[in-house]
Amino acid sequence: MAFTVIINANAFLVTLLLLSLSSIPLSSSTIQQDFVMCLVDNSDASFPMDSSFFTHDLNASSFKVALETSAQNLRYLMPSNPKPEFIFEPLYETHVQAAVVCAKKLRLHLRLRSGGHDYEGLSYVSEMDSAFVIVDFSKLRHIDVDVESNTAWVHAGASIGEVYYRIQEKSKIHGFPAGLCTSLGIGGHIIGGAYGSMMRKFGLGADNVLDARIVDANGKILNRAAMGEDVFWAIRGGGGGSFGVILAWKLKLVPVPEVVTVFTVTRTLEQDGTRLLHKWQQVADKLDEDLFIRVIIQPASKTPKSKERTIATSYQGQFLGDANRLLQVMQRSFPHLGLTKKDCLETSWIKSVMYIAGYPSTAPSEALLDGKSLFKNYFKAKSDYVEEPIPVEGLEGLWKKLLEEDSPLTIWNPYGGMMAKIPETETPFPHRSGTLFKIQWLTLWQDGKASEANHMEWMREMYSYMEQYVSKSPRAAYVNYRDLDLGRNGKGSDAREWGYRYFKGNFERLVKIKAKFDPENFFRHEQSIPTDL
């Protein structure tokens, strides 16, 4: 059950809310009453307030819906996982300011959720603090596109799919280079870097941010000028939940052609898939910058009726141009794939985004406004960066590992192009020149705790096997694919264990900025930037 309060001169409405809280057990009721009264005192009175609170004590079913709707990894929704005291969904920026002030005053720990895609559940679960609350930005999702200035202001709760839709609603020749999964919340997406199918042409989403609005640990709203260039640098790739609350981003729009071509070509091991993938590794980062070809790799049946499995490698591409020019590029640079005109689909940029995201071809572009994840599983994920092609024998060893597991999946995303031209210190995201491609590792299951240990063990063994073939000193990882196996904050821990993997040499600068901007470490989680090393 959601209960709301309108904050204005009439304190009677606040009294009604507090009466509704009186049915909650005393400890929880006291925390929520104190929080609500603090919100009343600290929200801008000129704004009407119709924010929602969800609590497991007042109505377990509505609380469960609010908690689980955007959460992606079912591993962190088990009954044994810690639950928040309540969930607060602000409607206006002033509510966010008040939430920070009140949480600090009442010594409540905040978890900030824009899209719920955090791989380790850090936006909706806390194992660090006994009393925590979730501030969910699902109702802060306004998007203002200005094609004349090639910019858009986007609130943190908007999904990247909504952003794409609103841009194309205004112009068919504008786009934005960000995520492949359209249900990503843009608040957390960009703060970790935000890669996508146009990154070889335009860089990351974080490379195309012009300004931001954040709430600091004192509840003040700061834009780029007010926060300073150090903090603005830190929030464009330094990971979420460390420096403040992202309210909105000002995005720089990029030009896209009226015709975009997409394709998917699948080859199995029996179709010389191993040698084809070995060749892809040698050319993927050197292809035309208009062309992005990722590889989705997973076990598949050898025949429709066979129980015997093989490995399928699916080459999924997006080309910023028509099919004729694409075929010329492919013939010159990667003829080994054997791409034909029949394999190609010419479409609009917005439809190409939906194709890569896995929408049915009949889905209207309005489906992007739904904002719900198409992917909900129990899963464990890891990431790697590759700087030298993995030899054939290394791939063959990997196939054996993948065939040992029930539902593994790995996705290889090419770098090069603009990604190699931007210095690794330009933003906290350091994986630039010298990176051939990034690997995402996943294992998925459906029976919760019953088989979790087996799948986690398989993932760690596979990850150990791959150590010889991936980046070293450090073995790099992508911060938006959070992996608590790499380490976590806490007594006796060393943040450098995971910090250098995500940020390389930029980690030390992030720590210095954190110490100056949030010295009391108000914004924290299991892998937040620490105030010292």
Short mmCIF file of N, CA, C and O in Angstrom, two decimals, residues 166-250:
data_model
loop_
_atom_site.label_atom_id
_atom_site.label_comp_id
_atom_site.label_asym_id
_atom_site.label_seq_id
_atom_site.Cartn_x
_atom_site.Cartn_y
_atom_site.Cartn_z
N ARG A 166 12.25 9.73 -27.12
CA ARG A 166 11.97 11.17 -27.09
C ARG A 166 12.87 11.93 -28.06
O ARG A 166 12.44 12.95 -28.64
N ILE A 167 14.09 11.47 -28.24
CA ILE A 167 14.96 12.11 -29.22
C ILE A 167 14.39 11.91 -30.63
O ILE A 167 14.25 12.87 -31.41
N GLN A 168 14.04 10.66 -30.96
CA GLN A 168 13.54 10.38 -32.29
C GLN A 168 12.15 10.96 -32.54
O GLN A 168 11.74 11.17 -33.68
N GLU A 169 11.43 11.24 -31.46
CA GLU A 169 10.15 11.91 -31.57
C GLU A 169 10.32 13.32 -32.13
O GLU A 169 9.46 13.83 -32.86
N LYS A 170 11.46 13.91 -31.81
CA LYS A 170 11.75 15.27 -32.27
C LYS A 170 12.53 15.29 -33.59
O LYS A 170 12.40 16.22 -34.38
N SER A 171 13.38 14.27 -33.79
CA SER A 171 14.23 14.29 -34.98
C SER A 171 14.65 12.87 -35.36
O SER A 171 15.07 12.10 -34.49
N LYS A 172 14.58 12.55 -36.64
CA LYS A 172 14.98 11.22 -37.12
C LYS A 172 16.48 11.16 -37.40
O LYS A 172 17.01 10.09 -37.73
N ILE A 173 17.17 12.30 -37.29
CA ILE A 173 18.60 12.32 -37.60
C ILE A 173 19.44 12.69 -36.38
O ILE A 173 20.58 13.11 -36.50
N HIS A 174 18.85 12.52 -35.19
CA HIS A 174 19.59 12.70 -33.95
C HIS A 174 19.49 11.42 -33.13
O HIS A 174 18.49 10.71 -33.17
N GLY A 175 20.53 11.15 -32.36
CA GLY A 175 20.54 10.00 -31.47
C GLY A 175 21.44 10.27 -30.28
O GLY A 175 21.91 11.39 -30.08
N PHE A 176 21.70 9.22 -29.51
CA PHE A 176 22.62 9.33 -28.37
C PHE A 176 23.34 8.00 -28.21
O PHE A 176 22.70 6.93 -28.26
N PRO A 177 24.66 8.03 -28.00
CA PRO A 177 25.44 6.79 -27.93
C PRO A 177 25.46 6.18 -26.53
O PRO A 177 26.38 6.43 -25.75
N ALA A 178 24.47 5.38 -26.23
CA ALA A 178 24.43 4.75 -24.90
C ALA A 178 23.96 3.31 -25.04
O ALA A 178 24.11 2.69 -26.08
N GLY A 179 23.33 2.77 -23.98
CA GLY A 179 23.18 1.34 -23.78
C GLY A 179 22.41 0.54 -24.81
O GLY A 179 21.55 1.04 -25.54
N LEU A 180 22.73 -0.75 -24.83
CA LEU A 180 22.07 -1.71 -25.70
C LEU A 180 20.80 -2.25 -25.06
O LEU A 180 19.89 -2.71 -25.75
N CYS A 181 20.74 -2.23 -23.73
CA CYS A 181 19.56 -2.68 -22.99
C CYS A 181 18.71 -1.45 -22.69
O CYS A 181 19.12 -0.57 -21.92
N THR A 182 17.53 -1.37 -23.28
CA THR A 182 16.78 -0.11 -23.26
C THR A 182 16.07 0.18 -21.94
O THR A 182 15.55 1.27 -21.75
N SER A 183 16.05 -0.78 -21.00
CA SER A 183 15.41 -0.52 -19.70
C SER A 183 16.39 0.03 -18.66
O SER A 183 16.01 0.27 -17.52
N LEU A 184 17.63 0.26 -19.05
CA LEU A 184 18.61 0.83 -18.14
C LEU A 184 18.16 2.20 -17.65
O LEU A 184 17.74 3.04 -18.44
N GLY A 185 18.26 2.46 -16.36
CA GLY A 185 18.01 3.80 -15.83
C GLY A 185 19.19 4.68 -16.15
O GLY A 185 20.34 4.33 -15.87
N ILE A 186 18.94 5.84 -16.73
CA ILE A 186 20.04 6.65 -17.23
C ILE A 186 20.88 7.26 -16.11
O ILE A 186 22.06 7.57 -16.31
N GLY A 187 20.31 7.38 -14.92
CA GLY A 187 21.08 7.93 -13.80
C GLY A 187 22.30 7.09 -13.49
O GLY A 187 23.43 7.59 -13.46
N GLY A 188 22.10 5.80 -13.28
CA GLY A 188 23.21 4.91 -12.96
C GLY A 188 23.99 4.46 -14.17
O GLY A 188 25.18 4.11 -14.07
N HIS A 189 23.36 4.47 -15.33
CA HIS A 189 24.01 4.01 -16.56
C HIS A 189 25.19 4.90 -16.92
O HIS A 189 26.33 4.43 -17.09
N ILE A 190 24.96 6.19 -17.00
CA ILE A 190 26.01 7.10 -17.45
C ILE A 190 27.10 7.26 -16.39
O ILE A 190 28.28 7.39 -16.73
N ILE A 191 26.75 7.20 -15.12
CA ILE A 191 27.77 7.41 -14.10
C ILE A 191 28.81 6.29 -14.08
O ILE A 191 29.90 6.45 -13.54
N GLY A 192 28.50 5.15 -14.76
CA GLY A 192 29.48 4.08 -14.87
C GLY A 192 30.19 4.05 -16.22
O GLY A 192 31.07 3.22 -16.44
N GLY A 193 29.81 4.93 -17.12
CA GLY A 193 30.45 4.99 -18.43
C GLY A 193 29.44 4.98 -19.56
O GLY A 193 29.40 5.86 -20.39
N ALA A 194 28.61 3.93 -19.63
CA ALA A 194 27.53 3.82 -20.61
C ALA A 194 28.04 3.54 -22.02
O ALA A 194 28.17 4.42 -22.86
N TYR A 195 28.33 2.27 -22.28
CA TYR A 195 28.76 1.89 -23.63
C TYR A 195 27.55 1.44 -24.44
O TYR A 195 26.53 1.04 -23.91
N GLY A 196 27.70 1.50 -25.75
CA GLY A 196 26.62 1.08 -26.63
C GLY A 196 27.13 0.85 -28.04
O GLY A 196 28.34 0.89 -28.31
N SER A 197 26.22 0.64 -28.95
CA SER A 197 26.58 0.24 -30.31
C SER A 197 27.16 1.38 -31.15
O SER A 197 27.67 1.13 -32.25
N MET A 198 27.10 2.62 -30.66
CA MET A 198 27.71 3.73 -31.40
C MET A 198 28.98 4.23 -30.72
O MET A 198 29.50 5.28 -31.09
N MET A 199 29.52 3.47 -29.77
CA MET A 199 30.68 3.96 -29.03
C MET A 199 31.93 4.03 -29.91
O MET A 199 32.82 4.84 -29.66
N ARG A 200 32.02 3.20 -30.94
CA ARG A 200 33.18 3.25 -31.82
C ARG A 200 33.16 4.51 -32.69
O ARG A 200 34.19 4.94 -33.19
N LYS A 201 31.99 5.12 -32.82
CA LYS A 201 31.83 6.34 -33.61
C LYS A 201 31.90 7.59 -32.73
O LYS A 201 32.54 8.59 -33.08
N PHE A 202 31.25 7.53 -31.55
CA PHE A 202 31.09 8.73 -30.73
C PHE A 202 31.62 8.60 -29.30
O PHE A 202 31.54 9.56 -28.53
N GLY A 203 32.12 7.43 -28.92
CA GLY A 203 32.54 7.24 -27.53
C GLY A 203 31.38 6.79 -26.66
O GLY A 203 30.31 6.40 -27.14
N LEU A 204 31.59 6.84 -25.36
CA LEU A 204 30.59 6.41 -24.39
C LEU A 204 29.52 7.47 -24.18
O LEU A 204 29.69 8.64 -24.54
N GLY A 205 28.44 7.07 -23.51
CA GLY A 205 27.46 8.06 -23.09
C GLY A 205 28.10 9.11 -22.21
O GLY A 205 27.84 10.31 -22.34
N ALA A 206 28.98 8.68 -21.30
CA ALA A 206 29.65 9.62 -20.38
C ALA A 206 30.56 10.60 -21.11
O ALA A 206 30.83 11.69 -20.61
N ASP A 207 31.03 10.22 -22.29
CA ASP A 207 31.87 11.12 -23.08
C ASP A 207 31.03 12.20 -23.76
O ASP A 207 31.59 13.14 -24.33
N ASN A 208 29.72 12.05 -23.72
CA ASN A 208 28.82 12.99 -24.40
C ASN A 208 27.86 13.66 -23.43
O ASN A 208 26.69 13.90 -23.75
N VAL A 209 28.36 13.95 -22.22
CA VAL A 209 27.60 14.67 -21.21
C VAL A 209 28.17 16.08 -21.08
O VAL A 209 29.38 16.26 -20.93
N LEU A 210 27.30 17.07 -21.14
CA LEU A 210 27.73 18.47 -21.09
C LEU A 210 27.56 19.10 -19.71
O LEU A 210 28.28 20.04 -19.36
N ASP A 211 26.62 18.59 -18.93
CA ASP A 211 26.33 19.17 -17.62
C ASP A 211 25.56 18.14 -16.81
O ASP A 211 25.14 17.10 -17.34
N ALA A 212 25.41 18.40 -15.54
CA ALA A 212 24.64 17.50 -14.67
C ALA A 212 24.11 18.30 -13.50
O ALA A 212 24.59 19.38 -13.18
N ARG A 213 23.08 17.76 -12.87
CA ARG A 213 22.56 18.29 -11.62
C ARG A 213 22.64 17.18 -10.58
O ARG A 213 22.11 16.09 -10.81
N ILE A 214 23.30 17.46 -9.48
CA ILE A 214 23.45 16.47 -8.43
C ILE A 214 23.08 17.09 -7.08
O ILE A 214 23.10 18.31 -6.91
N VAL A 215 22.71 16.21 -6.13
CA VAL A 215 22.51 16.64 -4.75
C VAL A 215 23.70 16.13 -3.94
O VAL A 215 24.02 14.94 -3.97
N ASP A 216 24.37 17.06 -3.24
CA ASP A 216 25.54 16.65 -2.45
C ASP A 216 25.11 16.18 -1.07
O ASP A 216 23.91 16.12 -0.75
N ALA A 217 26.07 15.83 -0.23
CA ALA A 217 25.78 15.26 1.09
C ALA A 217 25.14 16.27 2.04
O ALA A 217 24.64 15.89 3.10
N ASN A 218 25.13 17.54 1.66
CA ASN A 218 24.48 18.58 2.46
C ASN A 218 23.09 18.93 1.93
O ASN A 218 22.44 19.85 2.44
N GLY A 219 22.65 18.21 0.90
CA GLY A 219 21.33 18.47 0.35
C GLY A 219 21.27 19.62 -0.62
O GLY A 219 20.18 20.08 -0.97
N LYS A 220 22.40 20.08 -1.11
CA LYS A 220 22.43 21.18 -2.06
C LYS A 220 22.45 20.66 -3.50
O LYS A 220 23.11 19.67 -3.80
N ILE A 221 21.69 21.33 -4.37
CA ILE A 221 21.70 20.99 -5.79
C ILE A 221 22.82 21.76 -6.46
O ILE A 221 22.92 22.98 -6.35
N LEU A 222 23.68 21.02 -7.17
CA LEU A 222 24.84 21.63 -7.83
C LEU A 222 24.84 21.28 -9.31
O LEU A 222 24.60 20.13 -9.68
N ASN A 223 25.13 22.26 -10.15
CA ASN A 223 25.35 21.98 -11.56
C ASN A 223 26.86 21.88 -11.80
O ASN A 223 27.66 21.92 -10.85
N ARG A 224 27.25 21.77 -13.04
CA ARG A 224 28.68 21.58 -13.33
C ARG A 224 29.53 22.71 -12.76
O ARG A 224 30.58 22.46 -12.14
N ALA A 225 29.08 23.92 -12.96
CA ALA A 225 29.86 25.06 -12.47
C ALA A 225 29.98 25.04 -10.96
O ALA A 225 31.05 25.33 -10.39
N ALA A 226 28.89 24.69 -10.27
CA ALA A 226 28.89 24.72 -8.81
C ALA A 226 29.66 23.54 -8.20
O ALA A 226 30.33 23.68 -7.17
N MET A 227 29.57 22.37 -8.84
CA MET A 227 30.28 21.21 -8.27
C MET A 227 31.77 21.25 -8.56
O MET A 227 32.58 20.67 -7.83
N GLY A 228 32.15 21.92 -9.65
CA GLY A 228 33.55 22.00 -10.03
C GLY A 228 33.95 20.89 -11.00
O GLY A 228 33.30 19.84 -11.08
N GLU A 229 35.02 21.12 -11.73
CA GLU A 229 35.42 20.20 -12.78
C GLU A 229 35.90 18.85 -12.24
O GLU A 229 35.76 17.83 -12.91
N ASP A 230 36.48 18.84 -11.03
CA ASP A 230 36.91 17.55 -10.48
C ASP A 230 35.73 16.61 -10.25
O ASP A 230 35.78 15.42 -10.62
N VAL A 231 34.68 17.12 -9.63
CA VAL A 231 33.51 16.29 -9.36
C VAL A 231 32.80 15.93 -10.66
O VAL A 231 32.35 14.79 -10.85
N PHE A 232 32.72 16.89 -11.58
CA PHE A 232 32.10 16.60 -12.87
C PHE A 232 32.87 15.50 -13.59
O PHE A 232 32.28 14.63 -14.24
N TRP A 233 34.19 15.52 -13.47
CA TRP A 233 35.00 14.44 -14.03
C TRP A 233 34.65 13.11 -13.35
O TRP A 233 34.45 12.09 -14.02
N ALA A 234 34.55 13.11 -12.04
CA ALA A 234 34.36 11.88 -11.27
C ALA A 234 33.03 11.20 -11.56
O ALA A 234 32.94 9.96 -11.56
N ILE A 235 31.97 11.98 -11.80
CA ILE A 235 30.65 11.37 -11.98
C ILE A 235 30.43 10.85 -13.39
O ILE A 235 29.42 10.21 -13.66
N ARG A 236 31.37 11.09 -14.29
CA ARG A 236 31.23 10.58 -15.67
C ARG A 236 32.10 9.33 -15.84
O ARG A 236 33.05 9.30 -16.60
N GLY A 237 31.74 8.28 -15.07
CA GLY A 237 32.45 7.02 -15.19
C GLY A 237 32.99 6.47 -13.89
O GLY A 237 33.53 5.37 -13.85
N GLY A 238 32.84 7.23 -12.80
CA GLY A 238 33.38 6.82 -11.51
C GLY A 238 32.49 5.88 -10.72
O GLY A 238 32.83 5.50 -9.60
N GLY A 239 31.36 5.49 -11.30
CA GLY A 239 30.46 4.56 -10.62
C GLY A 239 29.46 5.25 -9.72
O GLY A 239 29.73 6.33 -9.17
N GLY A 240 28.30 4.64 -9.55
CA GLY A 240 27.21 5.27 -8.79
C GLY A 240 27.38 5.15 -7.29
O GLY A 240 28.12 4.32 -6.77
N GLY A 241 26.67 6.03 -6.57
CA GLY A 241 26.58 5.93 -5.12
C GLY A 241 27.79 6.37 -4.34
O GLY A 241 27.93 6.00 -3.17
N SER A 242 28.66 7.19 -4.93
CA SER A 242 29.88 7.60 -4.23
C SER A 242 29.97 9.09 -3.96
O SER A 242 30.54 9.50 -2.95
N PHE A 243 29.44 9.92 -4.86
CA PHE A 243 29.69 11.35 -4.76
C PHE A 243 28.44 12.18 -4.48
O PHE A 243 28.53 13.28 -3.96
N GLY A 244 27.29 11.67 -4.83
CA GLY A 244 26.06 12.42 -4.64
C GLY A 244 24.94 11.72 -5.35
O GLY A 244 25.09 10.61 -5.87
N VAL A 245 23.80 12.37 -5.39
CA VAL A 245 22.62 11.84 -6.06
C VAL A 245 22.50 12.51 -7.43
O VAL A 245 22.36 13.73 -7.51
N ILE A 246 22.57 11.72 -8.48
CA ILE A 246 22.37 12.28 -9.82
C ILE A 246 20.89 12.59 -10.00
O ILE A 246 20.04 11.71 -9.91
N LEU A 247 20.59 13.85 -10.26
CA LEU A 247 19.22 14.25 -10.56
C LEU A 247 18.95 14.22 -12.06
O LEU A 247 17.90 13.75 -12.50
N ALA A 248 19.89 14.75 -12.83
CA ALA A 248 19.68 14.86 -14.28
C ALA A 248 21.00 15.04 -14.99
O ALA A 248 21.98 15.53 -14.43
N TRP A 249 21.01 14.61 -16.25
CA TRP A 249 22.15 14.79 -17.14
C TRP A 249 21.76 15.71 -18.30
O TRP A 249 20.64 15.62 -18.79
N LYS A 250 22.70 16.52 -18.73
CA LYS A 250 22.53 17.26 -19.99
C LYS A 250 23.36 16.53 -21.04
O LYS A 250 24.60 16.48 -20.96
#
